[in-house]
CSV table of C-alpha atoms in Angstrom, one decimal:
chain,number,residue,atom,x,y,z
A,1,GLY,CA,4.8,-0.5,11.2
A,2,ASP,CA,6.4,-0.7,14.6
A,3,ARG,CA,3.9,1.7,16.1
A,4,PHE,CA,0.6,0.6,14.4
A,5,GLY,CA,1.5,-2.9,13.2
A,6,HIS,CA,2.9,-4.2,9.9
A,7,GLN,CA,-0.6,-5.2,8.8
A,8,ARG,CA,-1.7,-1.6,8.8
A,9,ALA,CA,1.5,-0.5,7.1
A,10,VAL,CA,0.9,-3.0,4.3
A,11,GLN,CA,-2.7,-1.7,4.0
A,12,GLY,CA,-1.5,1.9,3.9
A,13,VAL,CA,1.1,1.2,1.2
A,14,THR,CA,-1.4,-0.7,-1.0
A,15,LEU,CA,-4.0,2.0,-0.5
A,16,ILE,CA,-1.5,4.8,-1.5
A,17,SER,CA,-0.4,2.7,-4.5
A,18,VAL,CA,-3.8,3.2,-6.1
A,19,ILE,CA,-3.3,6.9,-6.3
A,20,PRO,CA,-0.8,7.1,-9.1
A,21,ALA,CA,-3.0,4.9,-11.3
A,22,LEU,CA,-6.1,6.9,-10.6
A,23,ALA,CA,-4.1,10.2,-11.2
A,24,GLY,CA,-2.8,8.8,-14.5
A,25,LEU,CA,-6.3,7.8,-15.5
A,26,PHE,CA,-7.6,11.3,-14.6
A,27,LEU,CA,-4.8,12.9,-16.7
A,28,THR,CA,-5.8,10.9,-19.8
A,29,PHE,CA,-9.1,12.8,-19.9
A,30,LEU,CA,-7.4,16.3,-19.8
A,31,PRO,CA,-6.1,17.9,-23.0
A,32,PRO,CA,-2.2,17.6,-23.0
A,33,THR,CA,-1.9,21.4,-22.6
A,34,GLN,CA,-4.1,21.3,-19.5
A,35,ALA,CA,-2.2,18.7,-17.4
A,36,PRO,CA,-0.7,20.8,-14.6
A,37,VAL,CA,2.9,20.1,-13.6
A,38,ALA,CA,1.9,19.9,-9.9
A,39,ILE,CA,-0.2,16.8,-10.6
A,40,PHE,CA,2.8,15.1,-12.3
A,41,ALA,CA,5.1,16.1,-9.4
A,42,GLY,CA,2.6,14.7,-6.9
A,43,LEU,CA,2.1,11.6,-9.0
A,44,PHE,CA,5.8,10.8,-9.1
A,45,PHE,CA,6.2,11.5,-5.4
A,46,VAL,CA,3.4,9.1,-4.5
A,47,LEU,CA,4.7,6.5,-7.0
A,48,GLY,CA,8.2,6.7,-5.4
A,49,PHE,CA,6.6,6.3,-2.0
A,50,THR,CA,4.8,3.1,-3.0
A,51,LEU,CA,7.9,1.7,-4.8
A,52,GLU,CA,9.9,2.1,-1.6
A,53,GLY,CA,7.1,0.8,0.6
A,54,TRP,CA,8.2,-2.9,0.5
A,55,PRO,CA,9.7,-3.2,4.1
A,56,PRO,CA,6.3,-3.6,5.8
A,57,PHE,CA,5.5,-6.6,3.5
A,58,ILE,CA,8.7,-8.4,4.7
A,59,ASN,CA,8.0,-7.4,8.3
A,60,TYR,CA,4.4,-8.6,8.1
A,61,MET,CA,5.6,-12.0,6.7
A,62,LEU,CA,8.0,-12.2,9.6
A,63,ASP,CA,5.1,-11.6,12.0
A,64,VAL,CA,2.8,-14.3,10.6
A,65,VAL,CA,5.1,-17.1,9.4
A,66,PRO,CA,6.6,-19.6,11.8
A,67,GLU,CA,10.4,-19.2,12.1
A,68,VAL,CA,11.1,-22.5,10.5
A,69,ASP,CA,9.2,-21.6,7.4
A,70,ARG,CA,10.6,-18.0,7.0
A,71,PRO,CA,13.3,-18.9,4.4
A,72,ARG,CA,10.8,-20.6,2.2
A,73,TYR,CA,8.4,-17.6,2.4
A,74,ALA,CA,11.1,-15.1,1.8
A,75,GLY,CA,12.1,-17.0,-1.3
A,76,LEU,CA,8.5,-17.1,-2.5
A,77,MET,CA,8.3,-13.3,-2.0
A,78,GLY,CA,11.3,-12.8,-4.2
A,79,VAL,CA,10.0,-15.2,-6.9
A,80,GLY,CA,6.7,-13.3,-6.8
A,81,HIS,CA,8.4,-10.2,-8.1
A,82,VAL,CA,9.5,-12.0,-11.3
A,83,PRO,CA,6.3,-11.3,-13.2
A,84,ALA,CA,6.8,-7.6,-12.6
A,85,ILE,CA,9.7,-7.8,-15.1
A,86,LEU,CA,7.1,-8.2,-17.9
A,87,ALA,CA,5.0,-5.2,-16.7
A,88,PRO,CA,6.7,-2.7,-19.0
A,89,VAL,CA,6.3,-4.9,-22.0
A,90,LEU,CA,2.7,-5.7,-21.3
A,91,GLY,CA,2.1,-2.0,-20.5
A,92,GLY,CA,3.6,-1.0,-23.9
A,93,LEU,CA,1.5,-3.5,-25.7
A,94,LEU,CA,-1.7,-2.3,-23.9
A,95,VAL,CA,-0.9,1.4,-24.7
A,96,SER,CA,-0.2,0.6,-28.4
A,97,SER,CA,-3.3,-1.4,-28.8
A,98,VAL,CA,-6.0,0.5,-26.7
A,99,GLY,CA,-4.3,3.6,-25.3
A,100,TYR,CA,-3.3,5.1,-22.0
A,101,GLY,CA,-6.8,5.2,-20.5
A,102,ALA,CA,-7.0,1.4,-20.7
A,103,LEU,CA,-3.5,1.1,-19.2
A,104,PHE,CA,-4.2,3.3,-16.2
A,105,GLY,CA,-7.6,1.9,-15.8
A,106,THR,CA,-6.2,-1.7,-15.7
A,107,THR,CA,-3.5,-0.6,-13.3
A,108,ALA,CA,-6.0,1.1,-11.0
A,109,LEU,CA,-8.2,-2.0,-11.0
A,110,LEU,CA,-5.3,-4.3,-10.2
A,111,THR,CA,-3.9,-2.1,-7.5
A,112,ALA,CA,-7.4,-1.7,-6.0
A,113,ALA,CA,-7.7,-5.5,-6.0
A,114,GLY,CA,-4.3,-5.7,-4.2
A,115,CYS,CA,-5.6,-3.1,-1.7
A,116,ALA,CA,-8.7,-5.2,-1.0
A,117,VAL,CA,-6.6,-8.3,-0.4
A,118,ALA,CA,-4.3,-6.3,1.9
A,119,CYS,CA,-7.3,-5.1,3.9
A,120,SER,CA,-8.4,-8.7,4.5
A,121,LEU,CA,-5.0,-9.8,5.9
A,122,PRO,CA,-5.3,-11.3,9.4
A,123,ARG,CA,-3.7,-9.5,12.3
A,124,PRO,CA,-0.6,-11.3,13.5
A,125,THR,CA,-1.4,-13.3,16.6
A,126,ARG,CA,1.8,-15.1,17.5
A,127,ILE,CA,3.8,-14.2,20.5
A,128,GLY,CA,6.7,-11.8,19.8
A,129,SER,CA,4.8,-10.1,17.0
A,130,SER,CA,5.8,-6.6,16.4
A,131,SER,CA,2.2,-5.5,16.1
A,132,PRO,CA,0.8,-3.3,18.9
A,133,PRO,CA,-1.0,-5.0,21.7
A,134,PRO,CA,-4.8,-4.8,21.6
A,135,ALA,CA,-6.3,-1.7,23.2
A,136,PRO,CA,-7.5,-2.2,26.8
């Protein structure tokens, strides 16, 4: 984020977050005996990467929000994580009613939508932004 800008870091994390859902969806089409361990290892590596990819989001918020409003926005970011508490319950209900393919398909769709939103984020323009200067 410090080198390429926090906007690009957010876009990268959201793009990578689509990979585990797509891999899970792909694995639902393979017979259980055919799912290679290497795919699962890669899946959990990428999933861990995306779960730990939250700092660019905070840094991007610090880049685009006026200093006086930062506490409010930081609080809203924290509250925005509350619905994630229900994700395991909703995922379990989805798996029990329609199966793993629907769960991973829904997850891939939602994360792809998040990636599309992240790709439309404006570049920070305020003075003191940690984004790189424009190319000459």
